[in-house]
mmCIF file of C-alpha atoms in Angstrom:
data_model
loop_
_atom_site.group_PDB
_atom_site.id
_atom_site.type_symbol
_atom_site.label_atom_id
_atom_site.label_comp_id
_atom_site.label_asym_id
_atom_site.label_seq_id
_atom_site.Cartn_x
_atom_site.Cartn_y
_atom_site.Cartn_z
ATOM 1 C CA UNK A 1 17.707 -9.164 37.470
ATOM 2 C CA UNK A 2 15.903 -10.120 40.685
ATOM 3 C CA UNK A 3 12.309 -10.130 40.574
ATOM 4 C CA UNK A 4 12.065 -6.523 42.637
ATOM 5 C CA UNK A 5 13.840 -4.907 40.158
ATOM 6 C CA UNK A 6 11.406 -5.689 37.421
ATOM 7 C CA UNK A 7 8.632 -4.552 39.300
ATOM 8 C CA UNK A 8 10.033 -1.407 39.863
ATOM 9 C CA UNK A 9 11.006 -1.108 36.560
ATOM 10 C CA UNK A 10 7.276 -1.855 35.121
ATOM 11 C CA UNK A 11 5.675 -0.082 37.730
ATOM 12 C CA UNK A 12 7.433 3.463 36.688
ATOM 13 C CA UNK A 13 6.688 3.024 33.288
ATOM 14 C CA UNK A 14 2.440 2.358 34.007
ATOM 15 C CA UNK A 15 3.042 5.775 36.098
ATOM 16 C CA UNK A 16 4.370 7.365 33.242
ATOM 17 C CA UNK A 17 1.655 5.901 30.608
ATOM 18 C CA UNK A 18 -1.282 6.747 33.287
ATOM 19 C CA UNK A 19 -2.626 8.779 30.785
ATOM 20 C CA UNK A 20 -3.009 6.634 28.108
ATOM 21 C CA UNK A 21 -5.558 4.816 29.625
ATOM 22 C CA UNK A 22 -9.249 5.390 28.525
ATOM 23 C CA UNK A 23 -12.071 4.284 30.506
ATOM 24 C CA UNK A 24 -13.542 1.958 28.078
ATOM 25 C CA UNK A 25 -10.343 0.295 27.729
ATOM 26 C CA UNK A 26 -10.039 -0.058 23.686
ATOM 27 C CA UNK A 27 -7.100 2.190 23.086
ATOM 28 C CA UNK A 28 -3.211 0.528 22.157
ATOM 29 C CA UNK A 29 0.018 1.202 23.170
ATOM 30 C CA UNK A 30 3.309 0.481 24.467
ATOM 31 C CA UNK A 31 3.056 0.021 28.202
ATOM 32 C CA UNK A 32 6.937 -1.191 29.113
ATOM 33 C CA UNK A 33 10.055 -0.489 26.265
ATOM 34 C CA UNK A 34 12.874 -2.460 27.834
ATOM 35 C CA UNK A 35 15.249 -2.009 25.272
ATOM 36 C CA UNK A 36 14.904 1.999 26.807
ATOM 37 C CA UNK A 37 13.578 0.962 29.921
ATOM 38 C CA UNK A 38 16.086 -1.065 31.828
ATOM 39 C CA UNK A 39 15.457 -4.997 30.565
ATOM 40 C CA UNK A 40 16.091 -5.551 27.092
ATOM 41 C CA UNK A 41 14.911 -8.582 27.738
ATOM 42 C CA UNK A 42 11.044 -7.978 28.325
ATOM 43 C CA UNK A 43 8.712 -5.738 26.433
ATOM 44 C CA UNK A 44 4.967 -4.955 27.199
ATOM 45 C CA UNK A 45 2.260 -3.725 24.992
ATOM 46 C CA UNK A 46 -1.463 -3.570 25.601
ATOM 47 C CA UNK A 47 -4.470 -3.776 22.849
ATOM 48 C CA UNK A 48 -7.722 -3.112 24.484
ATOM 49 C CA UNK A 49 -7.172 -5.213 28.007
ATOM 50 C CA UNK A 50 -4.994 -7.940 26.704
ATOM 51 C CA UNK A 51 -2.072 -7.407 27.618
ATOM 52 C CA UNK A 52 1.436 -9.087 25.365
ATOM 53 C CA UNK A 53 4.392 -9.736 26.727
ATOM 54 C CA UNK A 54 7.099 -10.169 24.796
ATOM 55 C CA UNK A 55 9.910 -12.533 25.909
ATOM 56 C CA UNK A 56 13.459 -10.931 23.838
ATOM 57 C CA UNK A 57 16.122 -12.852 26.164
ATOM 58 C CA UNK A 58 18.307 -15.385 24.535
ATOM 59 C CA UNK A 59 17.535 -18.089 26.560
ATOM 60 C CA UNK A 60 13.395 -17.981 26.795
ATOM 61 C CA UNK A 61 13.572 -19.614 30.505
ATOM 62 C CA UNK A 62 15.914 -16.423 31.268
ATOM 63 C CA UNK A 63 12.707 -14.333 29.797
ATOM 64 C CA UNK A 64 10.473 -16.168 31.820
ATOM 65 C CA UNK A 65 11.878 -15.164 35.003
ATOM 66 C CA UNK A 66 10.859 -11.559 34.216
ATOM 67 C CA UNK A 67 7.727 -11.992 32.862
ATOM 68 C CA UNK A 68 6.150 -14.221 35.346
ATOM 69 C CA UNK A 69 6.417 -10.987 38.571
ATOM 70 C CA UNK A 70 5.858 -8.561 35.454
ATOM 71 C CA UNK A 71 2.418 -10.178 35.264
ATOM 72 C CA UNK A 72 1.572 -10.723 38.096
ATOM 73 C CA UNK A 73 2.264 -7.210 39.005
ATOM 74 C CA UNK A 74 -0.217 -5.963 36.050
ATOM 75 C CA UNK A 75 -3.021 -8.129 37.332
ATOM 76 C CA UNK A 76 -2.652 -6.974 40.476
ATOM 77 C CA UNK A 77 -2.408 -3.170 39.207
ATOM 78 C CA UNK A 78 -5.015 -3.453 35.998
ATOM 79 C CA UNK A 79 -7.589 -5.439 37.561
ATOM 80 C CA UNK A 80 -9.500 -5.305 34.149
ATOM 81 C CA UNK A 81 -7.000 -6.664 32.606
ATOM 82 C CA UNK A 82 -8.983 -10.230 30.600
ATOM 83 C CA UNK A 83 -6.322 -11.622 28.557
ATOM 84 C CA UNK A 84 -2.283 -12.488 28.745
ATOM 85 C CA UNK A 85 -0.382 -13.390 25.632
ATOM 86 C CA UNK A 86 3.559 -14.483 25.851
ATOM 87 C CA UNK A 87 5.665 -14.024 22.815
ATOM 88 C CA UNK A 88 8.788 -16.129 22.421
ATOM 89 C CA UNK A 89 10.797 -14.075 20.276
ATOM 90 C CA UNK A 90 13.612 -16.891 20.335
ATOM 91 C CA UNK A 91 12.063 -20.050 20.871
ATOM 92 C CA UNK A 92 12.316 -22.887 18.400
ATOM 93 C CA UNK A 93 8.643 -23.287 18.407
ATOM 94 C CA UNK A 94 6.610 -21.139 15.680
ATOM 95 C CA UNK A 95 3.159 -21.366 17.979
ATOM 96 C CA UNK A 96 5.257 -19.949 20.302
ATOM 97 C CA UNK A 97 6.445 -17.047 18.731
ATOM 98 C CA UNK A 98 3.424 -16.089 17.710
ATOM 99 C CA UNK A 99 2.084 -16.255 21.057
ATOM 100 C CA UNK A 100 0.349 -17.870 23.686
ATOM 101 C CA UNK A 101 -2.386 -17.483 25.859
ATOM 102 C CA UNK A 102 -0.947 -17.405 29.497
ATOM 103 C CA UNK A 103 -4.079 -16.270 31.061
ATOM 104 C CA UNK A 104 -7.911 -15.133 30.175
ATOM 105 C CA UNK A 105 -9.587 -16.788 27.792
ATOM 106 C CA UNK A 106 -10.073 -14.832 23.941
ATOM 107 C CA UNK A 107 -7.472 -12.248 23.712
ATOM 108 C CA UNK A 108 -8.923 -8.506 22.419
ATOM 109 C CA UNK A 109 -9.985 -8.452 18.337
ATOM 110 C CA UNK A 110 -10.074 -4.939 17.844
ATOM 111 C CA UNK A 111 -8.925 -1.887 19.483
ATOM 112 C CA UNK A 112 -9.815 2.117 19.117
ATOM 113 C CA UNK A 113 -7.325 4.815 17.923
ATOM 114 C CA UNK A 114 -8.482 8.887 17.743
ATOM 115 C CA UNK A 115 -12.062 7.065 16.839
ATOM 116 C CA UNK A 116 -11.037 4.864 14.458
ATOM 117 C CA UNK A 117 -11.560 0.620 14.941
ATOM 118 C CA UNK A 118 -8.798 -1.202 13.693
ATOM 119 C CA UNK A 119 -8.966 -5.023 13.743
ATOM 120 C CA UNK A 120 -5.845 -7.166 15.545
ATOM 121 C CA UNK A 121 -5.147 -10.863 15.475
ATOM 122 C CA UNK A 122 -2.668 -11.099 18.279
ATOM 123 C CA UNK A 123 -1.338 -14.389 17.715
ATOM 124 C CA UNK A 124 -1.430 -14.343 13.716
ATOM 125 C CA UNK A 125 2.097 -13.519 13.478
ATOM 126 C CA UNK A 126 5.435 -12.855 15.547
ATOM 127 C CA UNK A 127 4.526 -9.056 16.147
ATOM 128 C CA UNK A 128 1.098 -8.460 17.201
ATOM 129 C CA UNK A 129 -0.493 -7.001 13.243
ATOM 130 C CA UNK A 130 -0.583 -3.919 14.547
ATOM 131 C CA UNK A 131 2.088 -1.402 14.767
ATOM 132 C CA UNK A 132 1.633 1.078 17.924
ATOM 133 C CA UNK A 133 5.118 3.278 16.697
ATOM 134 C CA UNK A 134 3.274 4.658 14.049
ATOM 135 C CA UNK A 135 0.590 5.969 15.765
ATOM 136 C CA UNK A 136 1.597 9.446 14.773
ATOM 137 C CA UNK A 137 1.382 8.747 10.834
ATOM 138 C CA UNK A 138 -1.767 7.424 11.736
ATOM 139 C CA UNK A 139 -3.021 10.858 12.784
ATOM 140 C CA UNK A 140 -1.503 12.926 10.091
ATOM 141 C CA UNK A 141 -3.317 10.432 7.635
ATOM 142 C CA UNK A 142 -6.390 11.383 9.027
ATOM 143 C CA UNK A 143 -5.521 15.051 8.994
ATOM 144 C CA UNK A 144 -4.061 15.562 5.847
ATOM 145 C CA UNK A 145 -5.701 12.991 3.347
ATOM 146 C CA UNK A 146 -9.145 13.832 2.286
ATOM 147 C CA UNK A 147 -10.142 13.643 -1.050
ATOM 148 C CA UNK A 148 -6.560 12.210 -2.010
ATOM 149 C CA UNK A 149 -6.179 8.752 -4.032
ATOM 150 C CA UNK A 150 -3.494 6.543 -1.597
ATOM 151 C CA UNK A 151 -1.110 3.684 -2.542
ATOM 152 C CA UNK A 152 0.093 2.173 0.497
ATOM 153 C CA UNK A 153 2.747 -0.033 -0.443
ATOM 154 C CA UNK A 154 3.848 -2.570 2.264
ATOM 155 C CA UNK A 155 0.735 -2.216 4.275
ATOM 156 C CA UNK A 156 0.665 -5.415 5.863
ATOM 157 C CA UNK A 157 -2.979 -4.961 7.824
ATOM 158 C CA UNK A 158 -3.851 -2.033 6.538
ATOM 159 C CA UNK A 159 -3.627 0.130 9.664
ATOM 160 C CA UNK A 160 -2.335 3.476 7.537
ATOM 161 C CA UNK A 161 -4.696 3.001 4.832
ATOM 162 C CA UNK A 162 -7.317 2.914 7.010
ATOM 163 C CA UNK A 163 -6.309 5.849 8.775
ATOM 164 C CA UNK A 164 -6.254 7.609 5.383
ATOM 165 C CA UNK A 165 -9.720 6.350 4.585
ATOM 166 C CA UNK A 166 -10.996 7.629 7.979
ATOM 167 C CA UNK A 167 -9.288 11.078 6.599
ATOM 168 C CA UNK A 168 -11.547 11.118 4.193
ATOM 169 C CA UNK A 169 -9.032 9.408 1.055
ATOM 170 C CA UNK A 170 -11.162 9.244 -2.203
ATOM 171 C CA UNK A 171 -9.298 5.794 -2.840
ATOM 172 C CA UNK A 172 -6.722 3.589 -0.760
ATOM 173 C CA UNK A 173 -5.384 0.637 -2.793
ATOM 174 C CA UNK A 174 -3.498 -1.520 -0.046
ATOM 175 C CA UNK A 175 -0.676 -3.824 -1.066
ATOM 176 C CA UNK A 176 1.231 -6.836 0.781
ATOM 177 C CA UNK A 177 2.518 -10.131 -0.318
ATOM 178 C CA UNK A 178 0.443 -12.035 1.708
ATOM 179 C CA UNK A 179 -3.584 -12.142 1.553
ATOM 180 C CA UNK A 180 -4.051 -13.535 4.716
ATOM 181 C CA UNK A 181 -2.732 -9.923 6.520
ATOM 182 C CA UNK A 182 -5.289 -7.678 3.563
ATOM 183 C CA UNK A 183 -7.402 -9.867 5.168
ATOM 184 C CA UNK A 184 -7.167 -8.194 8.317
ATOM 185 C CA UNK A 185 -7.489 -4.846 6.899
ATOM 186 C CA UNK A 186 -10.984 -5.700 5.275
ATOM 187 C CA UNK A 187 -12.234 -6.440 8.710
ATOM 188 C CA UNK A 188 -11.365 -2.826 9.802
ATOM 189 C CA UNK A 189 -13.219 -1.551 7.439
ATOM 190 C CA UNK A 190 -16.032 -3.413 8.065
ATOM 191 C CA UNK A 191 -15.420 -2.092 11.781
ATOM 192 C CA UNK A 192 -15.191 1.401 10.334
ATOM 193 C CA UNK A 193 -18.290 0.820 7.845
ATOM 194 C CA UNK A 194 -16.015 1.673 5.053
ATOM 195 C CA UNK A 195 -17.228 -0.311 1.856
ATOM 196 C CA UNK A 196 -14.674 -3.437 0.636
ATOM 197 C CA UNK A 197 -13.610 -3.317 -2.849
ATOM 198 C CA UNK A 198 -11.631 -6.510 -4.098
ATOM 199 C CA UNK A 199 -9.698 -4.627 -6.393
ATOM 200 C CA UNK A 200 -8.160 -2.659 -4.025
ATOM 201 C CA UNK A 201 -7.268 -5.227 -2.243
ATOM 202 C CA UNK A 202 -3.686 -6.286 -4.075
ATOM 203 C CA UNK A 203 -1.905 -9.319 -2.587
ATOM 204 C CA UNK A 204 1.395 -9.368 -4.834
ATOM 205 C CA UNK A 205 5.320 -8.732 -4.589
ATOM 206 C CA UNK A 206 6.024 -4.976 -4.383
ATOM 207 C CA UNK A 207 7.591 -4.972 -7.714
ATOM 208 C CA UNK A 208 5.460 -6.901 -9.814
ATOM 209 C CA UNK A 209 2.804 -4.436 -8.287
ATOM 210 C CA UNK A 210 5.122 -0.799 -9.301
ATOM 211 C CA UNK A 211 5.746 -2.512 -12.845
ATOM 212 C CA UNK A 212 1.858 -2.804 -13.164
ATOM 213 C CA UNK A 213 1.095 0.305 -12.323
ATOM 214 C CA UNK A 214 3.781 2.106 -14.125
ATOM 215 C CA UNK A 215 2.443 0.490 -17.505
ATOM 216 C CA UNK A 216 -0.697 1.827 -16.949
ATOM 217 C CA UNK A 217 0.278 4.980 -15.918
ATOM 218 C CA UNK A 218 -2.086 4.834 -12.861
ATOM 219 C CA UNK A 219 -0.830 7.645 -10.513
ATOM 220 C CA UNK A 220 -1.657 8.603 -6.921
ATOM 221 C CA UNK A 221 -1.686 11.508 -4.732
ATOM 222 C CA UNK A 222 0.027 9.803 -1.777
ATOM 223 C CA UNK A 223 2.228 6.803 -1.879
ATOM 224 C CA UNK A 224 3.501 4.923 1.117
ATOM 225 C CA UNK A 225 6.431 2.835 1.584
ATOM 226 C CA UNK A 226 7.020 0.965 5.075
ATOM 227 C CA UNK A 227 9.004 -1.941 3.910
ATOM 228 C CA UNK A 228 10.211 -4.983 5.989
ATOM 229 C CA UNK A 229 13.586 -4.818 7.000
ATOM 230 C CA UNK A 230 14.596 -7.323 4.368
ATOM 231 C CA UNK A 231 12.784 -9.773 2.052
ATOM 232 C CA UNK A 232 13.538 -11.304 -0.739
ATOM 233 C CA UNK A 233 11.058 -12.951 -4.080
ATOM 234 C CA UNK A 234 12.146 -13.744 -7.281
ATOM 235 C CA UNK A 235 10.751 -10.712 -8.407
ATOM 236 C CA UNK A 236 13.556 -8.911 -6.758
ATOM 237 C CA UNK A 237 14.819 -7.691 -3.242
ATOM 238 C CA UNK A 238 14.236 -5.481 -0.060
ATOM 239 C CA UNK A 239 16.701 -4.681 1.740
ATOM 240 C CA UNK A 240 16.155 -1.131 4.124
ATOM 241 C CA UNK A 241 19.971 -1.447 5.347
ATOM 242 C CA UNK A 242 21.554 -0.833 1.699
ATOM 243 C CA UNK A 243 18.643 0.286 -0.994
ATOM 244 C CA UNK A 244 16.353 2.691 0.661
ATOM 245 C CA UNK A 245 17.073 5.098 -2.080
ATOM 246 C CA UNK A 246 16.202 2.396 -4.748
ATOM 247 C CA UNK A 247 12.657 1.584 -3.445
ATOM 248 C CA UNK A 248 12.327 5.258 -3.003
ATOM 249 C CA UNK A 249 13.268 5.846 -6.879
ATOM 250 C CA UNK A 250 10.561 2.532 -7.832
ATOM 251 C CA UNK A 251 7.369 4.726 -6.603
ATOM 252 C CA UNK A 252 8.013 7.956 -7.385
ATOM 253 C CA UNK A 253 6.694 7.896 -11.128
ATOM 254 C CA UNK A 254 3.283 6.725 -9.492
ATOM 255 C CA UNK A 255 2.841 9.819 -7.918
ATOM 256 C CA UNK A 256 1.098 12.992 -9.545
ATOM 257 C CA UNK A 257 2.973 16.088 -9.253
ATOM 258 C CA UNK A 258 2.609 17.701 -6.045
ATOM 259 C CA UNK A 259 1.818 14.636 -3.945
ATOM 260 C CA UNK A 260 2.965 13.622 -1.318
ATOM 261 C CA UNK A 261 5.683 10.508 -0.564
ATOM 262 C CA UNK A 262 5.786 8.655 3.063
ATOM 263 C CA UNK A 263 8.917 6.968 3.266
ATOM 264 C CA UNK A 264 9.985 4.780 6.559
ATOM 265 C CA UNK A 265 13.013 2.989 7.530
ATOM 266 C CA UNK A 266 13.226 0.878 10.286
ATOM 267 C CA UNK A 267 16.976 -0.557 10.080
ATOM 268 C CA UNK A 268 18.191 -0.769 13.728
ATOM 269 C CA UNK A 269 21.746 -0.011 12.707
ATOM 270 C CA UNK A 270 20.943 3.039 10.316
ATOM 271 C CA UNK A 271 21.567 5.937 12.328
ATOM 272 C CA UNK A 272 19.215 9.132 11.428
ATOM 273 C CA UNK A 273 21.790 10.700 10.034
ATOM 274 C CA UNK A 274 22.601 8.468 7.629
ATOM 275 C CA UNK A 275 18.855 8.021 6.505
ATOM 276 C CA UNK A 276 18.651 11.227 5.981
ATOM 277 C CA UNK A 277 21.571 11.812 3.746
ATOM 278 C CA UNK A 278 19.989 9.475 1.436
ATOM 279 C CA UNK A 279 16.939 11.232 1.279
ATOM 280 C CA UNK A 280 18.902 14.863 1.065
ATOM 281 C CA UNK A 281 21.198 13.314 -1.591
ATOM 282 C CA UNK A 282 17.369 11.862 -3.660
ATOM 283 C CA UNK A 283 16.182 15.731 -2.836
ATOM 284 C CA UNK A 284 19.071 16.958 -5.279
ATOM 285 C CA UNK A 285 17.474 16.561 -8.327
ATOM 286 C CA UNK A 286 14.959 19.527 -7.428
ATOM 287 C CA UNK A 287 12.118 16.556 -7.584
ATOM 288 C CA UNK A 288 11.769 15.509 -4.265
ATOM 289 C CA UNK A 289 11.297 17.963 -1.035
ATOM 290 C CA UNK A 290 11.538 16.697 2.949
ATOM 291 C CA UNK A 291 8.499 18.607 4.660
ATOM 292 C CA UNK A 292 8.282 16.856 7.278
ATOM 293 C CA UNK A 293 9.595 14.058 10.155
ATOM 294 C CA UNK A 294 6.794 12.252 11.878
ATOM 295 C CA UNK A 295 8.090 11.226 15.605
ATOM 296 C CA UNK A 296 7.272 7.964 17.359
ATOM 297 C CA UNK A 297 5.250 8.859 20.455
ATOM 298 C CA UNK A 298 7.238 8.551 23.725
ATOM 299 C CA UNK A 299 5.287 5.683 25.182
ATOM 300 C CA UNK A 300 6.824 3.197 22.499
ATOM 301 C CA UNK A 301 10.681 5.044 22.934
ATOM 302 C CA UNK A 302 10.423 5.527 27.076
ATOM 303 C CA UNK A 303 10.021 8.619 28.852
ATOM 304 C CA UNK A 304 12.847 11.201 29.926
ATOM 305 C CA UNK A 305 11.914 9.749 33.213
ATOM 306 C CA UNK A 306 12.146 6.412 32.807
ATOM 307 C CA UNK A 307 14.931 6.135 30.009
ATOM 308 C CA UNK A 308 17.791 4.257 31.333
ATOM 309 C CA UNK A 309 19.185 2.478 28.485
ATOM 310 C CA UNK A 310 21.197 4.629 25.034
ATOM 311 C CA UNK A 311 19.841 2.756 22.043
ATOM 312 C CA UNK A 312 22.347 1.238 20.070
ATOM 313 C CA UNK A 313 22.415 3.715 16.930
ATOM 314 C CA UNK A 314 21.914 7.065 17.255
ATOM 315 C CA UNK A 315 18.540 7.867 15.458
ATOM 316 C CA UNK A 316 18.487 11.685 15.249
ATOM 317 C CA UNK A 317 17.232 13.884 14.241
ATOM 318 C CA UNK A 318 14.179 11.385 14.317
ATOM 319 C CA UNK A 319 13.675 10.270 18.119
ATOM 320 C CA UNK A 320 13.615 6.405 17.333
ATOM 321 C CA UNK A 321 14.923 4.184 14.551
ATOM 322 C CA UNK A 322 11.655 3.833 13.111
ATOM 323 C CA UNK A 323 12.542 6.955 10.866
ATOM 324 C CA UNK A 324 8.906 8.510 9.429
ATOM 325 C CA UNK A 325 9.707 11.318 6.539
ATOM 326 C CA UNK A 326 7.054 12.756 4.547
ATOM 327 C CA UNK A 327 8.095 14.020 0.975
ATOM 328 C CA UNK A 328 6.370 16.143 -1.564
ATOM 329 C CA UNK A 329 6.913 14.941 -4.826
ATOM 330 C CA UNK A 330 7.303 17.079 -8.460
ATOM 331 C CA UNK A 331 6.774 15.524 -11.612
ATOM 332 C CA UNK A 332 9.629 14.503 -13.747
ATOM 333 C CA UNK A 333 9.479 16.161 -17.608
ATOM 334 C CA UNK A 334 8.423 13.738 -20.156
ATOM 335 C CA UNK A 335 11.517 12.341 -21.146
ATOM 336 C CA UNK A 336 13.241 12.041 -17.825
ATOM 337 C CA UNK A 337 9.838 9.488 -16.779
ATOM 338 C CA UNK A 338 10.065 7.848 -19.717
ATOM 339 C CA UNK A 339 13.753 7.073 -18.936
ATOM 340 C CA UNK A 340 12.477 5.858 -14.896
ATOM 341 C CA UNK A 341 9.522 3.893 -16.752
ATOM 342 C CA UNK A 342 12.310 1.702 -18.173
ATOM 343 C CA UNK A 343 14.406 1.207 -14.782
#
């Protein structure tokens, strides 16, 4: 693709997103989707004013020749624009897939979403430690969770427990297999003023943490499952392609009857359709119910104007293959727990 064409390309997308941008320049989101956009090759986000660029080609130097005009273009456009990072998705170098700093000096630590801080290491990880699809749940956490004990399972830096906590939550316990990204999520709330307990801080496999819980009958009022697209421990595996409905069926004795049950799925190559006949066919027992679908907002899946690419499975009726449900939950009879305690 010739150097004009990526211009043009970026340049309709900032035209699109010109109302994302808030004066103080502390807001995050997706400023160029190639996969949607015209250059699955190249895809821009912005935290704050750093701007990440993240290189998807193949052959990095092939990525390179996009993001070198792309950049210089943004400069040029965003004049308050401190910090460039360049992610390598397919380089042989780790430092590099985490990112590096291509211009500016420190890259943005925190950024603001409907008034809430959330803390970002940019270069902690290969994605950025925050996710900007789920901006939506974000919001309904903060709408819909006050007074409400929250298990969020998966949470990686926290971002949706905090958002539940800025809702008002009575209690977020927030889970991941690695300390280093709870880590993260403790600086948010010190951003947010929220007091740090240690005990909800819970860095463990997902199953040795629903086996806990399950023996001491702890329950919750909302439960949240974002897992990675696969993992494995020896505890057991995660896989979102194959056994959604299994991870689904491991947290629903932890919730009280009547709560509530976020489950995502972000397998490329499960269509909507099919996600959602696994949650329809979970929904036959009478003790699960779909309320509602929580959409990605359009500047992470392109805009009808700027949309030039199909994706490669077709996610509806969700509008992205991040698929958000939310699920109210019933309470299983004595026995029939007892039997799911022993699963």
């Amino acid at each position: 693709m010739e150097t004009s064409s990526i211009v043009s390309l970026v340049k309709r997308a900032v035209e699109q997103r010109s109302g994302l941008f808030d004066a103080r320049h502390e807001s995050a989101f997706r400023l160029f989707n190639g996969f949607t956009e015209g250059n699955p090759q190249l895809v821009i986000d912005l935290y704050g004013s750093t701007l990440v660029l993240h290189n998807y080609a193949d052959t990095p130097a092939q990525g390179k020749l996009m993001i070198e005009p792309a950049t210089d273009f943004l400069r040029k456009e965003l004049s308050w624009l401190h910090a460039g990072i360049v992610k390598t998705r397919n380089s042989i170098f780790p430092e590099e897939r985490r990112g590096q700093l291509v211009f500016g000096k420190e890259p943005d630590t925190k950024i603001k979403e409907y008034n809430v801080w959330y803390s970002i290491n940019l270069t902690m990880n290969r994605d950025a430690s925050f996710y900007l699809d789920t901006r939506n749940l974000r919001r309904w956490l903060i709408e819909h969770m006050r007074g409400k004990t929250v298990l969020n399972t998966f949470g990686y830096t926290g971002s949706l427990g905090v958002a539940a906590l800025a809702g008002g939550a009575s209690r977020v316990i927030q889970h991941d297999l690695k300390r280093q990204f709870l880590n993260v999520a403790k600086t948010s709330y010190t951003l947010n003023g929220f007091p740090i307990r240690k005990q909800d801080f819970i860095a463990t496999d997902f199953f040795t943490l629903v086996s806990k819980f399950k023996r001491t009958g702890e329950l919750f009022d909302c439960v949240i499952i974002d897992p990675p697209f696969f993992s494995t421990t020896s505890k057991g595996k995660v896989d979102q392609v194959n056994e959604s409905a299994r991870l689904i069926n491991k947290v629903r004795p932890l919730i009280r009857d009547g709560g509530t049950l976020i489950a995502m799925n972000n397998a490329l190559y499960v269509s909507g359709q099919e996600y959602m006949q696994t949650l329809e066919k979970l929904c036959q027992d009478g003790y699960l119910r779909i309320k509602e679908l929580i959409s990605v907002p359009e500047d992470f899946t392109g805009y009808p104007e700027t949309r030039v690419d199909h994706v490669i499975t077709n996610p509806a009726p969700f509008n992205h293959s991040t698929k958000i449900v939310i699920l109210e939950v019933r309470r299983k009879t004595k026995e029939s727990f007892d039997e799911s305690m022993r699963d």
